């Protein structure tokens, strides 16, 4: 954070103060690619709970199994049940004394929303199919790239859970509103990538720097990190705008066009380009992206994980 601009320095101070708040739940509001997981981890690491487990889960990726995964099951065979050849620990149990981080909490189904509200209100929960109240000692940190207030108005998110989660709110400013952070982040990421692959870090030309500052970064730090990784791998000396492979700037509201380079026949490369284009179009909203792509959310998350786009 030493070379960060004032917005990130304020964010760092907010994280420090929220981390010290013990067990208070935390809501992280951030666009896709803004590092919600890293912020959640920083809150945990700077808190009195830092020596206890930090357990993270992406809600949409768990899909229909989320309730079982979070709370365990007394129905037999589920996570946390006593039957079956292998008993797996429910996530809320694994995070006891520590922090449970749920990414994209807007994707949580209604039945799980009700259980989370009860955890926050009374510090108790029941396993799926169970009738016994169990005590929870996990600090809940959640993140969303959606407008939760709008989701409450539309009836898709419980109002009580929304207000319980707003005990402490971290709103992450998008990278496009922090141009002072673009070049320091880019150069630090270039150095990290070059060290990882065992080569000298190439330099950003003045034209490349201008291109980085002109780009709107709909994928935020994640998009910038991927651009620097690509440049570090492919460039030997000075990085040019062409080496960055940034999407052409377009006016707000103008539909994006996917241009596949002539001669490109690698299906994995084309699929990655399509996923990036759709995520840019949806502002990182994965539910909408999965609808546009005609696949379910679990499939989308698996593809993003395999391609290193999460």
Coordinates of C-alpha atoms in Angstrom, one line a residue:
X1 CA 0.0 0.0 0.0
X2 CA 3.1 2.3 0.2
X3 CA 2.5 3.7 -3.3
X4 CA -1.2 3.6 -3.2
X5 CA -3.4 6.6 -3.8
X6 CA -5.6 8.3 -1.2
X7 CA -8.6 6.1 -1.9
X8 CA -6.8 2.8 -1.2
X9 CA -5.1 4.3 1.9
X10 CA -8.5 5.2 3.3
X11 CA -9.6 1.7 2.4
X12 CA -6.7 0.2 4.2
X13 CA -7.5 2.2 7.3
X14 CA -11.1 1.2 7.2
X15 CA -10.1 -2.5 6.9
X16 CA -7.9 -2.1 10.0
X17 CA -10.7 -0.6 12.1
X18 CA -13.3 -3.1 10.9
X19 CA -10.9 -6.0 11.6
X20 CA -10.6 -4.9 15.2
X21 CA -14.4 -5.1 15.7
X22 CA -14.2 -8.7 16.8
X23 CA -17.2 -10.6 15.6
X24 CA -19.3 -7.9 13.8
X25 CA -20.4 -9.1 10.3
X26 CA -18.9 -7.4 7.3
X27 CA -20.4 -6.6 3.9
X28 CA -17.9 -6.0 1.1
X29 CA -19.4 -4.1 -1.9
X30 CA -17.1 -4.4 -4.9
X31 CA -17.2 -4.9 -8.7
X32 CA -15.9 -8.1 -10.2
X33 CA -12.1 -8.3 -10.1
X34 CA -11.6 -5.8 -7.2
X35 CA -10.1 -8.4 -4.8
X36 CA -13.0 -9.0 -2.4
X37 CA -11.3 -12.2 -1.3
X38 CA -8.1 -10.5 -0.5
X39 CA -9.9 -7.8 1.5
X40 CA -11.8 -10.5 3.4
X41 CA -8.5 -12.2 4.2
X42 CA -6.9 -8.9 5.3
X43 CA -9.8 -8.3 7.7
X44 CA -9.3 -11.8 9.2
X45 CA -5.5 -11.5 9.4
X46 CA -5.7 -8.2 11.2
X47 CA -8.4 -9.3 13.6
X48 CA -8.2 -11.0 17.0
X49 CA -9.3 -14.1 15.2
X50 CA -6.2 -14.3 13.0
X51 CA -4.9 -17.5 14.6
X52 CA -8.2 -19.4 13.9
X53 CA -9.3 -20.7 10.4
X54 CA -10.3 -18.5 7.5
X55 CA -12.8 -20.5 5.4
X56 CA -13.9 -19.1 2.0
X57 CA -16.7 -20.3 -0.3
X58 CA -18.2 -18.9 -3.5
X59 CA -22.0 -19.2 -3.2
X60 CA -22.9 -19.6 -6.9
X61 CA -20.2 -22.3 -7.4
X62 CA -21.8 -24.4 -4.7
X63 CA -25.2 -23.9 -6.3
X64 CA -27.8 -26.4 -4.9
X65 CA -25.4 -27.9 -2.4
X66 CA -24.8 -24.6 -0.6
X67 CA -27.1 -25.3 2.4
X68 CA -25.5 -28.7 3.1
X69 CA -22.0 -27.3 2.6
X70 CA -22.5 -24.4 5.0
X71 CA -24.5 -26.0 7.8
X72 CA -24.0 -29.8 7.4
X73 CA -26.8 -32.3 7.3
X74 CA -28.6 -34.7 9.6
X75 CA -30.3 -36.4 6.7
X76 CA -27.5 -38.8 6.2
X77 CA -24.7 -38.7 3.7
X78 CA -24.4 -34.9 3.6
X79 CA -21.6 -32.7 4.7
X80 CA -21.3 -32.8 8.5
X81 CA -23.6 -35.9 8.9
X82 CA -22.6 -38.9 10.9
X83 CA -23.4 -41.5 8.2
X84 CA -21.4 -42.4 5.2
X85 CA -17.8 -43.6 4.9
X86 CA -16.3 -40.1 5.2
X87 CA -17.6 -37.4 7.5
X88 CA -16.9 -33.9 6.1
X89 CA -16.9 -30.8 8.3
X90 CA -19.6 -28.2 7.6
X91 CA -18.0 -24.9 6.6
X92 CA -19.6 -23.0 9.5
X93 CA -18.0 -25.6 11.9
X94 CA -14.6 -25.4 10.1
X95 CA -14.7 -21.6 10.6
X96 CA -15.4 -21.8 14.4
X97 CA -13.5 -19.1 16.2
X98 CA -12.4 -17.7 12.9
X99 CA -13.9 -16.2 9.8
X100 CA -16.4 -17.5 7.2
X101 CA -16.2 -15.6 3.9
X102 CA -19.0 -16.0 1.4
X103 CA -18.4 -14.5 -2.0
X104 CA -21.3 -13.3 -4.2
X105 CA -23.9 -13.5 -1.3
X106 CA -26.6 -12.2 -3.6
X107 CA -26.6 -15.7 -5.2
X108 CA -27.7 -17.3 -1.9
X109 CA -31.1 -19.0 -2.1
X110 CA -33.9 -17.9 0.2
X111 CA -33.7 -20.9 2.6
X112 CA -30.0 -20.2 3.2
X113 CA -30.6 -16.4 3.6
X114 CA -33.0 -17.3 6.4
X115 CA -30.4 -19.5 8.1
X116 CA -27.7 -16.8 7.8
X117 CA -30.1 -14.2 9.3
X118 CA -30.6 -16.5 12.3
X119 CA -26.9 -17.0 12.7
X120 CA -26.3 -13.2 12.7
X121 CA -29.3 -12.5 15.0
X122 CA -29.0 -15.3 17.5
X123 CA -25.6 -17.0 16.8
X124 CA -27.3 -20.4 16.3
X125 CA -28.1 -22.6 13.3
X126 CA -29.5 -26.1 12.5
X127 CA -28.2 -28.7 10.2
X128 CA -30.2 -29.6 7.2
X129 CA -33.0 -31.9 8.4
X130 CA -32.0 -31.3 12.0
X131 CA -34.0 -30.0 15.0
X132 CA -31.2 -29.0 17.4
X133 CA -29.9 -25.5 17.7
X134 CA -26.1 -25.4 17.5
X135 CA -24.0 -22.4 18.5
X136 CA -22.0 -20.6 15.8
X137 CA -18.7 -18.8 16.7
X138 CA -17.7 -17.8 13.1
X139 CA -17.4 -14.2 12.0
X140 CA -19.3 -13.8 8.8
X141 CA -17.8 -11.7 6.0
X142 CA -19.7 -11.6 2.7
X143 CA -19.0 -9.9 -0.6
X144 CA -21.3 -8.9 -3.5
X145 CA -20.8 -7.3 -6.9
X146 CA -24.6 -6.7 -7.1
X147 CA -26.8 -3.9 -5.7
X148 CA -28.2 -5.7 -2.6
X149 CA -30.6 -2.8 -1.9
X150 CA -32.2 -3.2 -5.3
X151 CA -32.3 -7.0 -4.7
X152 CA -34.2 -6.3 -1.5
X153 CA -36.6 -4.0 -3.3
X154 CA -37.2 -6.7 -6.0
X155 CA -37.9 -9.4 -3.3
X156 CA -34.8 -11.4 -4.2
X157 CA -32.9 -10.8 -0.9
X158 CA -34.2 -10.7 2.6
X159 CA -34.4 -7.3 4.2
X160 CA -33.5 -8.5 7.7
X161 CA -30.4 -10.2 6.4
X162 CA -29.4 -7.1 4.4
X163 CA -29.6 -4.9 7.5
X164 CA -27.8 -7.4 9.7
X165 CA -25.0 -7.5 7.2
X166 CA -24.6 -3.8 7.1
X167 CA -23.0 -3.7 10.6
X168 CA -19.7 -2.9 8.9
X169 CA -19.6 -2.1 5.2
X170 CA -16.5 -1.9 3.0
X171 CA -17.2 -0.2 -0.4
X172 CA -14.3 -0.7 -2.8
X173 CA -13.9 2.1 -5.4
X174 CA -13.5 0.7 -8.9
X175 CA -10.1 1.0 -10.6
X176 CA -11.4 3.4 -13.2
X177 CA -12.0 5.9 -10.4
X178 CA -8.4 5.6 -9.1
X179 CA -6.1 6.3 -12.1
X180 CA -3.3 7.1 -9.6
X181 CA -3.2 3.4 -8.7
X182 CA -3.0 2.0 -12.2
X183 CA 0.7 2.3 -13.0
X184 CA 2.1 1.4 -9.6
X185 CA -0.1 -1.7 -9.6
X186 CA 0.8 -2.6 -13.2
X187 CA 4.6 -2.2 -12.5
X188 CA 4.4 -4.2 -9.3
X189 CA 2.4 -7.0 -11.0
X190 CA 4.9 -7.0 -13.9
X191 CA 7.7 -7.5 -11.5
X192 CA 5.9 -10.4 -9.7
X193 CA 5.0 -12.2 -12.9
X194 CA 8.5 -11.8 -14.3
X195 CA 10.0 -13.2 -11.1
X196 CA 7.6 -16.1 -11.2
X197 CA 8.6 -17.1 -14.7
X198 CA 12.3 -16.4 -14.1
X199 CA 13.0 -13.5 -16.4
X200 CA 13.8 -9.8 -16.2
X201 CA 10.7 -7.7 -16.1
X202 CA 10.0 -5.8 -19.4
X203 CA 9.4 -2.1 -19.2
X204 CA 6.2 -0.2 -19.9
X205 CA 6.7 2.2 -22.9
X206 CA 5.2 5.6 -22.6
X207 CA 2.6 4.6 -25.1
X208 CA 1.7 1.5 -23.1
X209 CA 1.4 3.7 -19.9
X210 CA -1.0 6.0 -21.8
X211 CA -3.0 3.0 -22.9
X212 CA -3.3 1.7 -19.4
X213 CA -4.4 5.1 -18.1
X214 CA -7.0 5.5 -20.9
X215 CA -8.6 2.0 -20.3
X216 CA -11.7 1.9 -18.1
X217 CA -10.8 -1.5 -16.5
X218 CA -14.3 -3.1 -16.3
X219 CA -12.5 -6.1 -14.7
X220 CA -10.6 -3.9 -12.3
X221 CA -7.4 -5.2 -10.7
X222 CA -8.0 -8.7 -11.9
X223 CA -8.2 -7.6 -15.5
X224 CA -5.0 -5.5 -15.1
X225 CA -3.1 -8.3 -13.4
X226 CA -4.0 -10.6 -16.4
X227 CA -2.9 -8.0 -18.9
X228 CA 0.5 -7.7 -17.1
X229 CA 0.9 -11.5 -16.8
X230 CA 0.3 -11.8 -20.6
X231 CA 2.8 -8.9 -21.3
X232 CA 5.4 -10.4 -19.0
X233 CA 5.2 -13.8 -20.7
X234 CA 5.2 -12.5 -24.3
X235 CA 7.4 -9.4 -24.2
X236 CA 11.2 -9.3 -24.0
X237 CA 12.0 -5.6 -23.9
X238 CA 9.6 -2.7 -24.0
X239 CA 5.8 -3.3 -23.7
X240 CA 3.7 -1.6 -26.3
X241 CA -0.1 -1.0 -26.4
X242 CA -0.4 -3.9 -28.8
X243 CA 1.3 -6.2 -26.3
X244 CA -1.4 -5.4 -23.7
X245 CA -4.3 -6.8 -25.8
X246 CA -6.8 -4.4 -24.2
X247 CA -10.3 -4.1 -25.5
X248 CA -11.0 -1.1 -27.7
X249 CA -12.5 1.7 -25.7
X250 CA -16.2 2.3 -26.5
X251 CA -18.9 4.7 -25.5
X252 CA -21.2 3.8 -22.6
X253 CA -24.1 1.7 -23.7
X254 CA -22.5 0.7 -27.0
X255 CA -22.6 -3.0 -27.4
X256 CA -19.2 -4.7 -27.3
X257 CA -18.0 -6.6 -30.3
X258 CA -15.8 -9.7 -29.9
X259 CA -13.1 -9.8 -32.5
X260 CA -11.3 -13.1 -32.9
X261 CA -7.8 -12.7 -34.4
X262 CA -7.5 -14.0 -38.0
X263 CA -6.2 -17.5 -38.0
X264 CA -7.0 -18.2 -34.4
X265 CA -8.3 -21.8 -34.2
X266 CA -7.5 -22.7 -30.6
X267 CA -10.9 -23.4 -28.9
X268 CA -9.6 -22.7 -25.4
X269 CA -8.2 -19.3 -26.5
X270 CA -11.5 -18.4 -28.2
X271 CA -13.6 -19.6 -25.2
X272 CA -11.4 -17.4 -22.9
X273 CA -12.0 -14.4 -25.1
X274 CA -15.7 -15.0 -25.1
X275 CA -15.9 -15.3 -21.3
X276 CA -13.9 -12.1 -20.8
X277 CA -16.1 -10.2 -23.3
X278 CA -19.3 -11.4 -21.6
X279 CA -18.0 -10.5 -18.2
X280 CA -17.1 -7.0 -19.4
X281 CA -20.6 -6.7 -20.9
X282 CA -22.2 -7.7 -17.6
X283 CA -19.9 -5.7 -15.4
X284 CA -18.7 -8.9 -13.8
X285 CA -22.2 -10.1 -12.8
X286 CA -21.9 -13.8 -13.2
X287 CA -25.5 -14.7 -13.0
X288 CA -26.3 -12.5 -15.9
X289 CA -23.2 -13.8 -17.7
X290 CA -24.3 -17.4 -17.3
X291 CA -27.7 -16.5 -18.7
X292 CA -26.2 -14.8 -21.8
X293 CA -23.9 -17.8 -22.3
X294 CA -26.7 -20.4 -21.9
X295 CA -24.9 -22.3 -19.1
X296 CA -25.6 -22.7 -15.4
X297 CA -23.6 -20.8 -12.8
X298 CA -21.7 -23.8 -11.6
X299 CA -20.4 -24.5 -15.1
X300 CA -19.4 -20.8 -15.5
X301 CA -17.5 -20.8 -12.2
X302 CA -15.7 -24.0 -13.2
X303 CA -14.6 -22.5 -16.5
X304 CA -13.5 -19.3 -14.9
X305 CA -11.4 -21.3 -12.3
X306 CA -9.8 -23.4 -15.0
X307 CA -8.9 -20.4 -17.0
X308 CA -7.6 -18.4 -14.1
X309 CA -10.2 -15.7 -14.5
X310 CA -11.6 -15.8 -11.0

